[in-house]
CSV table of C-alpha atoms in Angstrom, one decimal:
chain,number,residue,atom,x,y,z
V,114,MET,CA,-74.3,11.1,-30.7
V,115,LYS,CA,-72.2,8.3,-32.1
V,116,PHE,CA,-70.1,10.6,-34.3
V,117,GLY,CA,-70.3,13.6,-32.0
V,118,GLU,CA,-72.4,15.7,-34.5
V,119,VAL,CA,-75.1,15.5,-37.0
V,120,THR,CA,-73.5,14.1,-40.3
V,121,MET,CA,-75.3,14.4,-43.6
V,122,GLU,CA,-74.6,13.4,-47.2
V,123,LYS,CA,-74.2,16.4,-49.5
V,124,THR,CA,-77.2,15.5,-51.8
V,125,ASP,CA,-79.5,15.1,-48.7
V,126,TYR,CA,-78.3,18.4,-47.3
V,127,LEU,CA,-79.1,20.3,-50.6
V,128,ALA,CA,-82.6,18.7,-50.8
V,129,LEU,CA,-83.3,19.6,-47.2
V,130,LYS,CA,-82.2,23.2,-47.8
V,131,LYS,CA,-84.6,23.4,-50.7
V,132,ILE,CA,-87.4,22.3,-48.4
V,133,LEU,CA,-86.6,25.0,-45.8
V,134,ASN,CA,-86.4,27.7,-48.7
V,135,PHE,CA,-89.8,26.7,-50.1
V,136,HIS,CA,-91.6,26.3,-46.7
V,137,LYS,CA,-91.5,29.8,-45.1
V,138,HIS,CA,-95.2,29.7,-44.2
V,139,TYR,CA,-96.3,27.1,-41.7
V,140,HIS,CA,-99.6,25.2,-41.6
V,141,ASP,CA,-99.4,24.7,-37.9
V,142,TYR,CA,-97.2,24.8,-34.9
V,143,LEU,CA,-96.0,21.2,-35.2
V,144,GLN,CA,-94.8,21.8,-38.8
V,145,LYS,CA,-93.0,25.0,-37.5
V,146,ASP,CA,-91.4,23.1,-34.7
V,147,ALA,CA,-90.2,20.3,-37.2
V,148,LEU,CA,-88.9,22.7,-39.7
V,149,ASP,CA,-87.1,24.8,-37.0
V,150,MET,CA,-85.5,21.6,-35.7
V,151,LEU,CA,-84.5,20.6,-39.2
V,152,LYS,CA,-82.9,24.1,-39.8
V,153,GLU,CA,-81.0,23.8,-36.6
V,154,ARG,CA,-79.7,20.4,-37.5
V,155,LEU,CA,-78.6,21.6,-41.0
V,156,GLU,CA,-76.8,24.7,-39.5
V,157,HIS,CA,-74.6,22.4,-37.3
V,158,ALA,CA,-74.2,19.4,-39.7
V,159,LYS,CA,-71.0,17.9,-41.0
V,160,ILE,CA,-71.5,17.5,-44.7
V,161,CYS,CA,-69.8,14.5,-46.5
V,162,ASP,CA,-69.7,13.2,-50.0
V,163,GLY,CA,-71.4,9.8,-50.3
V,164,SER,CA,-68.2,7.9,-50.3
V,165,GLU,CA,-67.0,9.6,-47.1
V,166,LEU,CA,-70.3,9.2,-45.2
V,167,PRO,CA,-69.7,6.9,-42.2
V,168,GLU,CA,-71.7,3.7,-42.1
V,169,GLY,CA,-75.0,3.7,-40.2
V,170,ILE,CA,-75.8,7.4,-40.7
V,171,ILE,CA,-79.6,8.0,-41.2
V,172,ARG,CA,-80.2,9.8,-44.4
V,173,LEU,CA,-83.2,10.4,-46.8
V,174,TYR,CA,-84.8,7.1,-47.9
V,175,SER,CA,-83.1,5.1,-45.1
V,176,LYS,CA,-85.1,2.3,-43.5
V,177,VAL,CA,-84.9,2.8,-39.8
V,178,THR,CA,-85.9,0.8,-36.8
V,179,VAL,CA,-86.5,2.8,-33.6
V,180,ALA,CA,-87.3,1.4,-30.1
V,181,LYS,CA,-89.1,3.3,-27.5
V,182,LYS,CA,-88.2,2.8,-23.8
V,183,SER,CA,-91.4,0.8,-23.5
V,184,GLY,CA,-89.7,-1.8,-25.8
V,185,LYS,CA,-92.2,-1.1,-28.8
V,186,LYS,CA,-90.3,-1.0,-32.1
V,187,GLN,CA,-91.2,0.7,-35.3
V,188,THR,CA,-89.7,0.3,-38.7
V,189,PHE,CA,-90.2,2.9,-41.5
V,190,GLN,CA,-88.5,4.7,-44.4
V,191,LEU,CA,-87.4,8.3,-43.9
V,192,VAL,CA,-88.8,10.3,-46.8
V,193,LEU,CA,-89.2,13.9,-47.9
V,194,GLU,CA,-92.9,13.5,-48.0
V,195,PRO,CA,-94.9,10.3,-47.9
V,196,GLU,CA,-97.4,9.6,-50.7
V,197,SER,CA,-100.2,9.0,-48.1
V,198,VAL,CA,-100.6,10.8,-44.8
V,199,ASN,CA,-101.8,7.6,-43.2
V,200,ASP,CA,-98.8,5.4,-44.3
V,201,PRO,CA,-97.1,4.1,-41.2
V,202,SER,CA,-94.2,2.7,-43.2
V,203,LYS,CA,-93.1,6.3,-44.1
V,204,VAL,CA,-92.0,9.1,-41.9
V,205,SER,CA,-91.4,12.6,-43.4
V,206,VAL,CA,-88.3,14.5,-42.6
V,207,ARG,CA,-90.8,17.4,-42.2
V,208,SER,CA,-92.1,15.8,-39.1
V,209,ILE,CA,-90.7,16.1,-35.6
V,210,LEU,CA,-89.5,12.5,-35.5
V,211,GLY,CA,-88.0,12.7,-39.0
V,212,ALA,CA,-86.2,16.0,-38.4
V,213,ALA,CA,-84.8,14.5,-35.1
V,214,LEU,CA,-83.5,11.4,-37.0
V,215,ILE,CA,-81.9,12.8,-40.1
V,216,GLY,CA,-78.1,12.9,-39.7
V,217,SER,CA,-78.1,10.7,-36.6
V,218,ALA,CA,-76.5,7.2,-36.5
V,219,VAL,CA,-77.1,3.6,-35.4
V,220,GLY,CA,-77.1,3.5,-31.6
V,221,ASP,CA,-77.9,7.3,-31.0
V,222,GLU,CA,-80.6,8.1,-28.6
V,223,ILE,CA,-83.1,10.6,-30.0
V,224,ARG,CA,-85.1,12.7,-27.8
V,225,ILE,CA,-88.2,14.3,-29.1
V,226,PRO,CA,-88.8,17.8,-27.7
V,227,ASN,CA,-91.8,18.7,-25.6
V,228,THR,CA,-92.8,15.1,-24.6
V,229,ASP,CA,-91.5,12.7,-22.1
V,230,SER,CA,-93.4,9.7,-23.6
V,231,ARG,CA,-91.8,9.9,-27.0
V,232,ILE,CA,-88.1,9.1,-26.2
V,233,ILE,CA,-86.5,6.8,-28.8
V,234,GLU,CA,-83.7,4.9,-27.3
V,235,HIS,CA,-82.1,3.0,-30.3
V,236,VAL,CA,-81.9,3.5,-34.1
V,237,GLU,CA,-80.9,0.7,-36.4
V,238,TRP,CA,-79.9,1.7,-39.9
V,239,MET,CA,-81.5,-0.8,-42.4
V,240,GLY,CA,-80.3,0.7,-45.8
V,241,GLN,CA,-81.0,3.6,-48.0
V,242,LYS,CA,-82.2,4.4,-51.5
V,243,ASP,CA,-79.3,4.8,-53.8
V,244,ASN,CA,-80.7,7.6,-56.0
V,245,ILE,CA,-82.7,10.5,-54.8
V,246,GLY,CA,-82.3,12.7,-57.9
V,247,HIS,CA,-86.0,12.3,-58.9
V,248,SER,CA,-87.1,13.4,-55.5
V,249,ILE,CA,-85.0,16.5,-55.4
V,250,LYS,CA,-86.4,17.6,-58.8
V,251,SER,CA,-90.0,17.3,-57.5
V,252,ILE,CA,-89.5,19.6,-54.6
């Protein structure tokens, strides 16, 4: 990891803690794995105020470009929950990929557990939404 640890903005951390508190029952094993990964990342995260957050940290509502080892690139926005299940431009932090990305930084290599074919080798931070207050209220 670029900064040696998962780094999160305080507002994102609180929103993600709410998700974990409300989702004690899982729909399937993939959801359980994603939420377990998210819980682990939160337990070991360095929490910063927005003004102290290093540049390039992936946080909620960041636009992220990832590249697989095959060279295929994908750009999407990291969200709490996409409005549509079939929206390839949004990835939920409640998914394995989303949980693995939150708190990482530009240049980090993200490995997705239980699969060799889904290794992401590069993350490019594209920007973030400035205000997530409305999303936190809707959790």
